[in-house]
Amino acid sequence: MDKFSTSQVHPEIIKALLEKGIDAPSEIQAKAIPILLTHSGDFIGRSATGTGKTYAYGAPLLSRIDTKSGKVQAVILVPTRELCEQVGQELMGLAQYMTELKIESIYGGMSLKAQIHDLSNGTQVVVATPGRLMDLVQRKVVHLETLHFVVFDEADEMLLKGFRTDIDKILATAQRNYATWLFSATMPDEISGIIQKYLHKELVRVQVGTIDRSNQGIRHQAIIVPAEDKMNVLLHYLKLYQGQKGIIFCRTKSGVQKLYKQLSAKKISSGAIHGDLPQGLRNKVMEQYRAGYIDLLLATDVAARGVDVEDVAIVIQYHLPDTAEAYTHRSGRTSRAGKTGTSLTFVFPEELDKLKILEGELHIQLKQQPIPSVKDQLVNKAILWGAKIAKEKPVGDKLDEATKKEFKGQLMHLSKDELLEKLLATYLREQQG
């Protein structure tokens, strides 16, 4: 398939794509879509993050929905709330001119009553996290007897991370004549036996790129840094990428919260998301991030599967990931849709052996970056300190007017440039002890 405009994709979907300026498919789309438009059996599609897998299954799936029927014909299972919302939005964008096609996204953390209401009016495509869908199936709100397609998005995460019990309960209510489509950026060896349980028809596989190799548009970098220098080095890189979108991944929820407090104390604007935050707050943070009100997102791995934001310049892995799959999905938040980006991994000296294992599994070498000099770190800290002062609110009524007048009197004779020079000199002297 060379172009969407000359393909067998539904004309209304082609219209929506062309309005977005999309006619040339990505490699996974070009290879998968012609097969999925007609194939009645099962399918496995694998390509790096940011290569357009949602459209690769979404365009043919929506093209095959019978819009004259108000029954559920397709279920797309995803591991996280963020990914559920993202996939639902992308599919609704594809189907914007298919007025009789109804798509609903359902996930935990949102009003069950509202979701039941949304599903009551002829939904044909359901995008869902397994727990919430199982609940609605057991309540007999969602009926899957007419199911034709089941899509596992981020299939490795779905089948390896504790979702299988819910998935089995969901699919037990469906007829076994549906086709199963699995899409993911990674397919670890341990998933092979699990997959066979969910595949029961003639299987076709499409793989784009080399096994276990990350997106080739990413500059993979590592910096070996002692624990006591970690924050200063982070501040150095935040200064270098100031004004550009970035994501910092921490291993734990507490790690995200701790870093968020540290950066907030320095008046560095950021937002944090992790599994303990209410869904409404997570949505608000993501809206602010996408809209550009904040440039820096702090997250646990839960977000690596659900954040699809354009123009992320850098991903900082503040803690070394535990697996090659986690590294792939974290770093894949940058360099999306053919663009380039940087993935910078912080590594403690005692973690060098783990880094070598990770590089071997990924078949890549992370280019080691030098630790910024003491002078560079100090200069960047001073600049960030200046930015903090600029954002500081006036003291208001914390001091009486006489005290404020006396303080200002000490500095009134200085010109603006002299005052700024003395502020900088004072900061540098205090930092150097």
Coordinates of C-alpha atoms in Angstrom, one line a residue:
M1 CA 0.0 0.0 0.0
D2 CA 1.6 3.2 -1.2
K3 CA -1.1 5.7 -0.3
F4 CA -4.2 5.8 1.9
S5 CA -6.0 7.7 -0.9
T6 CA -5.7 4.7 -3.3
S7 CA -6.3 2.0 -0.7
Q8 CA -9.4 0.0 0.2
V9 CA -9.8 1.8 3.5
H10 CA -13.3 3.2 4.1
P11 CA -13.7 6.5 2.0
E12 CA -14.7 8.4 5.1
I13 CA -11.6 7.3 7.0
I14 CA -9.5 8.3 4.0
K15 CA -11.2 11.7 4.1
A16 CA -10.3 12.2 7.8
L17 CA -6.7 11.2 7.2
L18 CA -6.3 13.5 4.2
E19 CA -7.6 16.4 6.3
K20 CA -4.9 15.6 8.8
G21 CA -2.3 15.8 6.0
I22 CA -1.8 12.0 6.1
D23 CA -1.6 10.1 2.9
A24 CA 1.6 8.2 2.9
P25 CA 1.4 5.3 5.4
S26 CA 4.2 4.3 7.8
E27 CA 5.9 1.0 7.2
I28 CA 3.7 -1.0 9.7
Q29 CA 0.6 0.6 8.3
A30 CA 1.6 -0.2 4.7
K31 CA 2.2 -3.8 5.5
A32 CA -0.6 -4.5 8.0
I33 CA -3.6 -2.6 6.6
P34 CA -4.0 -4.5 3.3
I35 CA -3.9 -7.8 5.2
L36 CA -6.3 -6.7 8.0
L37 CA -8.9 -5.3 5.5
T38 CA -9.7 -8.8 4.4
H39 CA -8.0 -11.4 6.6
S40 CA -10.4 -13.4 8.7
G41 CA -7.9 -15.0 10.9
D42 CA -5.5 -13.9 13.7
F43 CA -2.7 -11.3 13.3
I44 CA 0.4 -10.2 15.2
G45 CA 1.9 -6.9 14.3
R46 CA 5.2 -5.6 15.8
S47 CA 7.0 -2.4 15.3
A48 CA 8.8 0.3 17.4
T49 CA 6.9 2.8 19.4
G50 CA 5.8 5.9 17.5
T51 CA 5.4 4.2 14.2
G52 CA 1.7 4.4 13.9
K53 CA 0.3 1.1 15.2
T54 CA -3.0 2.6 16.3
Y55 CA -3.9 3.6 12.7
A56 CA -2.4 0.3 11.5
Y57 CA -5.2 -1.6 13.2
G58 CA -7.7 1.2 13.5
A59 CA -8.2 2.0 9.8
P60 CA -8.9 -1.6 8.7
L61 CA -10.9 -2.3 11.9
L62 CA -13.3 0.6 11.5
S63 CA -13.6 -0.1 7.8
R64 CA -15.0 -3.5 8.6
I65 CA -17.6 -2.5 11.2
D66 CA -21.2 -2.9 10.2
T67 CA -22.6 0.5 11.1
K68 CA -26.2 -0.8 10.5
S69 CA -25.9 -3.0 13.5
G70 CA -25.9 -1.4 17.0
K71 CA -24.2 -4.4 18.6
V72 CA -20.6 -4.5 19.9
Q73 CA -18.4 -5.9 17.1
A74 CA -14.9 -5.0 18.3
V75 CA -13.1 -4.7 21.6
I76 CA -9.7 -3.1 21.9
L77 CA -8.0 -4.0 25.2
V78 CA -5.3 -1.7 26.6
P79 CA -3.3 -1.8 29.8
T80 CA -3.6 1.8 31.1
R81 CA -6.3 4.5 31.4
E82 CA -4.1 7.0 29.6
L83 CA -3.7 4.6 26.6
C84 CA -7.4 3.9 26.6
E85 CA -8.3 7.5 26.4
Q86 CA -5.6 8.1 23.7
V87 CA -6.6 5.2 21.5
G88 CA -10.3 6.2 21.8
Q89 CA -9.6 9.7 20.7
E90 CA -7.5 8.6 17.7
L91 CA -10.1 6.1 16.6
M92 CA -12.9 8.8 16.9
G93 CA -10.7 11.1 14.8
L94 CA -10.5 8.4 12.1
A95 CA -14.3 7.8 12.2
Q96 CA -15.4 11.5 12.5
Y97 CA -17.3 11.3 9.2
M98 CA -18.7 7.8 9.8
T99 CA -21.8 9.2 11.6
E100 CA -23.4 5.9 12.3
L101 CA -20.3 4.4 14.0
K102 CA -20.1 4.8 17.8
I103 CA -16.9 4.3 19.7
E104 CA -16.7 4.3 23.5
S105 CA -13.7 4.3 25.8
I106 CA -14.2 2.8 29.3
Y107 CA -11.8 2.6 32.1
G108 CA -11.6 2.7 35.9
G109 CA -11.4 5.9 37.8
M110 CA -14.4 7.5 36.0
S111 CA -18.1 7.4 36.7
L112 CA -19.5 3.9 36.2
K113 CA -23.0 5.3 35.8
A114 CA -21.9 7.7 33.1
Q115 CA -20.1 4.9 31.2
I116 CA -23.2 2.7 31.4
H117 CA -25.2 5.5 29.9
D118 CA -22.7 6.0 27.1
L119 CA -22.8 2.3 26.2
S120 CA -26.5 2.1 26.1
N121 CA -27.0 3.6 22.7
G122 CA -25.7 1.2 20.0
T123 CA -21.9 1.1 20.6
Q124 CA -20.1 -0.9 18.0
V125 CA -16.4 -0.5 19.1
V126 CA -15.3 -0.5 22.8
V127 CA -11.8 0.6 23.9
A128 CA -11.3 -0.6 27.4
T129 CA -9.0 -1.5 30.3
P130 CA -9.7 -5.1 31.3
G131 CA -10.9 -4.5 34.9
R132 CA -13.6 -2.0 34.0
L133 CA -14.7 -4.0 30.9
M134 CA -15.0 -7.2 33.0
D135 CA -17.1 -5.3 35.6
L136 CA -19.5 -4.1 32.8
V137 CA -19.7 -7.5 31.2
Q138 CA -20.5 -9.1 34.5
R139 CA -23.2 -6.5 35.1
K140 CA -24.6 -7.4 31.6
V141 CA -24.1 -3.9 30.4
V142 CA -21.7 -5.0 27.6
H143 CA -22.7 -8.1 25.6
L144 CA -20.1 -9.8 23.5
E145 CA -22.0 -12.5 21.7
T146 CA -21.7 -10.6 18.4
L147 CA -17.9 -9.9 18.8
H148 CA -15.9 -10.1 15.5
F149 CA -12.6 -8.6 16.5
V150 CA -10.5 -8.5 19.7
V151 CA -7.4 -6.2 19.6
F152 CA -4.6 -6.4 22.2
D153 CA -2.8 -3.0 22.1
E154 CA 0.6 -3.3 23.9
A155 CA 0.0 -7.0 23.9
D156 CA 3.1 -7.9 26.0
E157 CA 2.0 -5.6 28.8
M158 CA -1.6 -7.0 28.6
L159 CA -0.6 -10.7 28.8
L160 CA 2.4 -10.5 31.2
K161 CA 1.3 -8.0 33.9
G162 CA -1.7 -9.6 35.7
F163 CA -4.5 -8.9 33.2
R164 CA -5.0 -12.4 32.0
T165 CA -7.6 -13.4 34.6
D166 CA -9.8 -10.4 33.7
I167 CA -9.3 -11.0 30.0
D168 CA -10.3 -14.7 30.3
K169 CA -13.5 -13.8 32.1
I170 CA -14.3 -11.2 29.4
L171 CA -13.7 -13.5 26.4
A172 CA -15.5 -16.4 28.0
T173 CA -18.8 -14.5 27.3
A174 CA -18.0 -14.2 23.5
Q175 CA -18.4 -16.6 20.7
R176 CA -15.1 -18.2 19.6
N177 CA -15.4 -17.1 16.0
Y178 CA -13.8 -13.6 16.5
A179 CA -10.4 -12.7 15.1
T180 CA -7.6 -11.7 17.5
W181 CA -5.1 -9.0 16.5
L182 CA -2.0 -8.4 18.7
F183 CA 0.1 -5.3 18.4
S184 CA 3.2 -4.3 20.4
A185 CA 6.6 -2.8 20.2
T186 CA 8.2 -5.7 22.1
M187 CA 7.4 -9.4 22.3
P188 CA 9.5 -11.0 25.1
D189 CA 10.3 -14.7 24.8
E190 CA 8.1 -15.5 27.8
I191 CA 5.0 -14.3 26.0
S192 CA 5.2 -16.8 23.2
G193 CA 3.4 -19.6 25.0
I194 CA 0.8 -17.2 26.4
I195 CA -0.1 -15.9 23.0
Q196 CA -1.1 -19.3 21.7
K197 CA -3.9 -19.4 24.2
Y198 CA -5.6 -16.4 22.5
L199 CA -4.9 -17.3 18.9
H200 CA -7.3 -19.8 17.3
K201 CA -7.4 -19.0 13.6
E202 CA -5.0 -18.8 10.7
L203 CA -2.2 -16.6 11.9
V204 CA -0.4 -13.9 9.9
R205 CA 2.6 -12.0 11.4
V206 CA 4.1 -8.7 10.3
Q207 CA 7.3 -7.4 11.9
V208 CA 8.9 -4.1 11.1
G209 CA 12.5 -3.5 12.1
T210 CA 15.0 -5.7 13.9
I211 CA 14.0 -7.7 16.9
D212 CA 14.4 -5.9 20.2
R213 CA 15.9 -2.8 18.5
S214 CA 14.5 0.5 19.6
N215 CA 13.3 3.3 17.3
Q216 CA 16.2 4.3 15.1
G217 CA 15.4 8.0 15.4
I218 CA 16.4 8.1 19.1
R219 CA 19.8 9.2 20.3
H220 CA 20.5 6.8 23.1
Q221 CA 22.7 8.3 25.8
A222 CA 23.8 7.4 29.3
I223 CA 25.5 9.3 32.0
I224 CA 27.3 7.6 34.9
V225 CA 26.7 9.8 37.9
P226 CA 27.2 9.3 41.7
A227 CA 24.0 9.6 43.7
E228 CA 25.1 12.9 45.4
D229 CA 25.5 14.6 42.0
K230 CA 22.3 13.3 40.4
M231 CA 20.1 16.4 41.1
N232 CA 22.7 18.9 39.9
V233 CA 23.2 16.9 36.7
L234 CA 19.5 16.7 36.1
L235 CA 19.2 20.5 36.6
H236 CA 22.0 20.9 34.0
Y237 CA 20.0 19.0 31.4
L238 CA 16.7 20.7 32.2
K239 CA 18.5 24.0 31.5
L240 CA 19.8 22.7 28.2
Y241 CA 16.3 21.6 27.1
Q242 CA 14.5 24.5 28.7
G243 CA 11.4 25.4 26.7
Q244 CA 11.1 22.0 25.1
K245 CA 8.9 19.1 26.1
G246 CA 10.5 16.4 28.2
I247 CA 9.5 13.4 30.3
I248 CA 11.3 12.1 33.3
F249 CA 10.7 8.5 34.3
C250 CA 11.2 7.3 37.9
R251 CA 10.9 3.7 39.1
T252 CA 8.4 4.2 41.8
K253 CA 5.4 6.4 42.7
S254 CA 7.2 7.8 45.7
G255 CA 10.2 8.6 43.5
V256 CA 7.9 10.6 41.2
Q257 CA 6.4 12.5 44.1
K258 CA 9.8 13.2 45.7
L259 CA 11.2 14.6 42.4
Y260 CA 8.1 16.7 41.8
K261 CA 8.5 18.3 45.2
Q262 CA 12.2 19.0 44.6
L263 CA 11.6 20.6 41.3
S264 CA 8.6 22.6 42.5
A265 CA 10.7 24.0 45.3
K266 CA 13.1 25.3 42.6
K267 CA 10.1 26.8 40.8
I268 CA 10.5 24.4 37.9
S269 CA 7.1 23.9 36.3
S270 CA 6.2 20.2 35.9
G271 CA 3.4 17.8 36.3
A272 CA 3.4 14.3 37.9
I273 CA 1.3 11.2 37.0
H274 CA 1.3 7.8 38.6
G275 CA -1.2 5.1 39.6
D276 CA -2.2 6.6 43.0
L277 CA -3.4 9.9 41.5
P278 CA -7.2 10.2 40.9
Q279 CA -8.0 9.9 37.2
G280 CA -9.4 13.4 37.0
L281 CA -6.1 14.8 38.2
R282 CA -4.1 12.6 35.8
N283 CA -6.3 13.9 33.0
K284 CA -5.7 17.5 34.0
V285 CA -2.0 17.1 34.1
M286 CA -1.9 15.5 30.7
E287 CA -4.1 18.2 29.3
Q288 CA -1.7 20.8 30.6
Y289 CA 1.2 18.9 29.2
R290 CA -0.3 18.5 25.7
A291 CA -1.4 22.1 25.6
G292 CA 2.1 23.3 26.5
Y293 CA 1.2 24.9 29.9
I294 CA 3.9 22.7 31.4
D295 CA 6.9 21.3 29.5
L296 CA 8.0 18.7 31.9
L297 CA 6.1 15.5 32.8
L298 CA 7.3 13.2 35.7
A299 CA 5.9 9.7 35.5
T300 CA 6.2 6.0 36.4
D301 CA 6.2 3.3 33.8
V302 CA 2.4 3.3 33.7
A303 CA 2.7 6.5 31.5
A304 CA 5.2 4.9 29.1
R305 CA 2.3 3.0 27.6
G306 CA -0.1 5.8 27.4
V307 CA 1.7 9.1 26.6
D308 CA 1.5 10.0 22.9
V309 CA 2.5 13.6 22.7
E310 CA 4.1 15.3 19.8
D311 CA 7.5 16.9 19.9
V312 CA 8.9 15.4 23.1
A313 CA 12.6 16.4 22.7
I314 CA 14.0 14.4 25.6
V315 CA 13.2 11.4 27.7
I316 CA 15.2 11.2 30.9
Q317 CA 15.3 7.8 32.6
Y318 CA 16.1 9.1 36.1
H319 CA 16.2 5.5 37.4
L320 CA 17.7 2.7 35.2
P321 CA 14.8 0.6 34.0
D322 CA 14.5 -3.0 35.1
T323 CA 13.9 -4.6 31.7
A324 CA 14.7 -4.0 28.0
E325 CA 11.0 -3.7 27.4
A326 CA 10.6 -0.9 29.9
Y327 CA 13.5 0.9 28.3
T328 CA 12.0 0.6 24.8
H329 CA 8.6 1.9 25.9
R330 CA 10.1 4.8 28.0
S331 CA 12.5 5.9 25.3
G332 CA 9.8 5.5 22.6
R333 CA 7.9 8.6 24.0
T334 CA 10.3 10.6 21.9
S335 CA 11.2 10.4 18.2
R336 CA 7.6 9.7 17.2
A337 CA 6.2 9.9 13.7
G338 CA 9.6 10.0 12.0
K339 CA 11.1 12.7 14.2
T340 CA 14.3 12.5 16.3
G341 CA 14.8 12.8 20.0
T342 CA 17.1 11.9 22.9
S343 CA 16.8 9.3 25.6
L344 CA 19.2 10.0 28.5
T345 CA 19.6 7.3 31.1
F346 CA 21.0 8.0 34.6
V347 CA 23.2 5.2 35.8
F348 CA 24.9 4.8 39.2
P349 CA 28.5 3.5 39.0
E350 CA 27.4 0.2 40.7
E351 CA 24.8 -0.3 38.0
L352 CA 27.3 -0.6 35.1
D353 CA 26.8 -4.4 34.8
K354 CA 23.1 -3.9 34.5
L355 CA 23.6 -1.3 31.8
K356 CA 25.7 -3.7 29.8
I357 CA 23.1 -6.4 30.0
L358 CA 20.4 -3.9 28.9
E359 CA 22.5 -2.8 25.9
G360 CA 23.0 -6.5 24.9
E361 CA 19.3 -7.2 25.0
L362 CA 18.5 -4.1 23.0
H363 CA 21.4 -4.5 20.5
I364 CA 22.3 -0.9 21.0
Q365 CA 25.0 1.0 22.8
L366 CA 24.1 4.0 24.9
K367 CA 26.6 6.8 24.1
Q368 CA 28.2 7.8 27.4
Q369 CA 28.0 11.5 28.2
P370 CA 30.5 13.4 30.4
I371 CA 29.4 14.7 33.7
P372 CA 29.0 18.5 33.4
S373 CA 31.9 20.3 35.0
V374 CA 31.4 21.9 38.4
K375 CA 31.5 25.3 36.8
D376 CA 28.7 24.3 34.3
Q377 CA 26.6 22.8 37.0
L378 CA 27.0 26.0 39.1
V379 CA 26.2 28.3 36.2
N380 CA 23.1 26.4 35.4
K381 CA 22.0 26.3 39.0
A382 CA 22.5 30.1 39.1
I383 CA 20.3 30.6 36.0
L384 CA 17.6 28.4 37.4
W385 CA 17.9 30.3 40.7
G386 CA 17.4 33.5 38.7
A387 CA 14.3 32.0 37.1
K388 CA 13.0 31.1 40.5
I389 CA 13.4 34.7 41.7
A390 CA 11.5 35.9 38.6
K391 CA 8.6 33.7 39.5
E392 CA 8.6 34.5 43.2
K393 CA 5.5 36.3 44.5
P394 CA 5.9 39.7 46.4
V395 CA 6.1 39.4 50.2
G396 CA 2.8 41.3 50.6
D397 CA 2.0 41.8 54.2
K398 CA 4.6 39.4 55.6
L399 CA 6.7 42.5 56.4
D400 CA 5.7 45.9 57.7
E401 CA 6.2 48.8 55.4
A402 CA 9.0 50.3 57.5
T403 CA 11.1 47.1 57.2
K404 CA 10.5 46.9 53.5
K405 CA 11.5 50.5 53.0
E406 CA 14.7 50.0 55.1
F407 CA 15.6 46.9 53.0
K408 CA 15.1 48.7 49.7
G409 CA 17.1 51.6 51.0
Q410 CA 20.1 49.4 51.1
L411 CA 19.9 48.7 47.4
M412 CA 18.3 51.9 45.9
H413 CA 21.6 53.4 44.9
L414 CA 22.5 50.5 42.6
S415 CA 21.6 50.5 38.9
K416 CA 19.7 47.5 37.5
D417 CA 22.8 45.9 36.0
E418 CA 24.7 46.4 39.3
L419 CA 22.0 44.8 41.3
L420 CA 21.8 41.8 39.0
E421 CA 25.6 41.4 39.1
K422 CA 25.7 41.5 42.9
L423 CA 22.8 39.0 43.1
L424 CA 24.7 36.6 40.9
A425 CA 28.0 37.1 42.7
T426 CA 26.2 36.5 46.1
Y427 CA 24.6 33.3 44.9
L428 CA 27.9 31.9 43.4
R429 CA 29.9 32.8 46.5
E430 CA 27.3 31.1 48.8
Q431 CA 27.2 28.0 46.6
Q432 CA 31.0 27.7 46.6
G433 CA 31.0 28.0 50.4

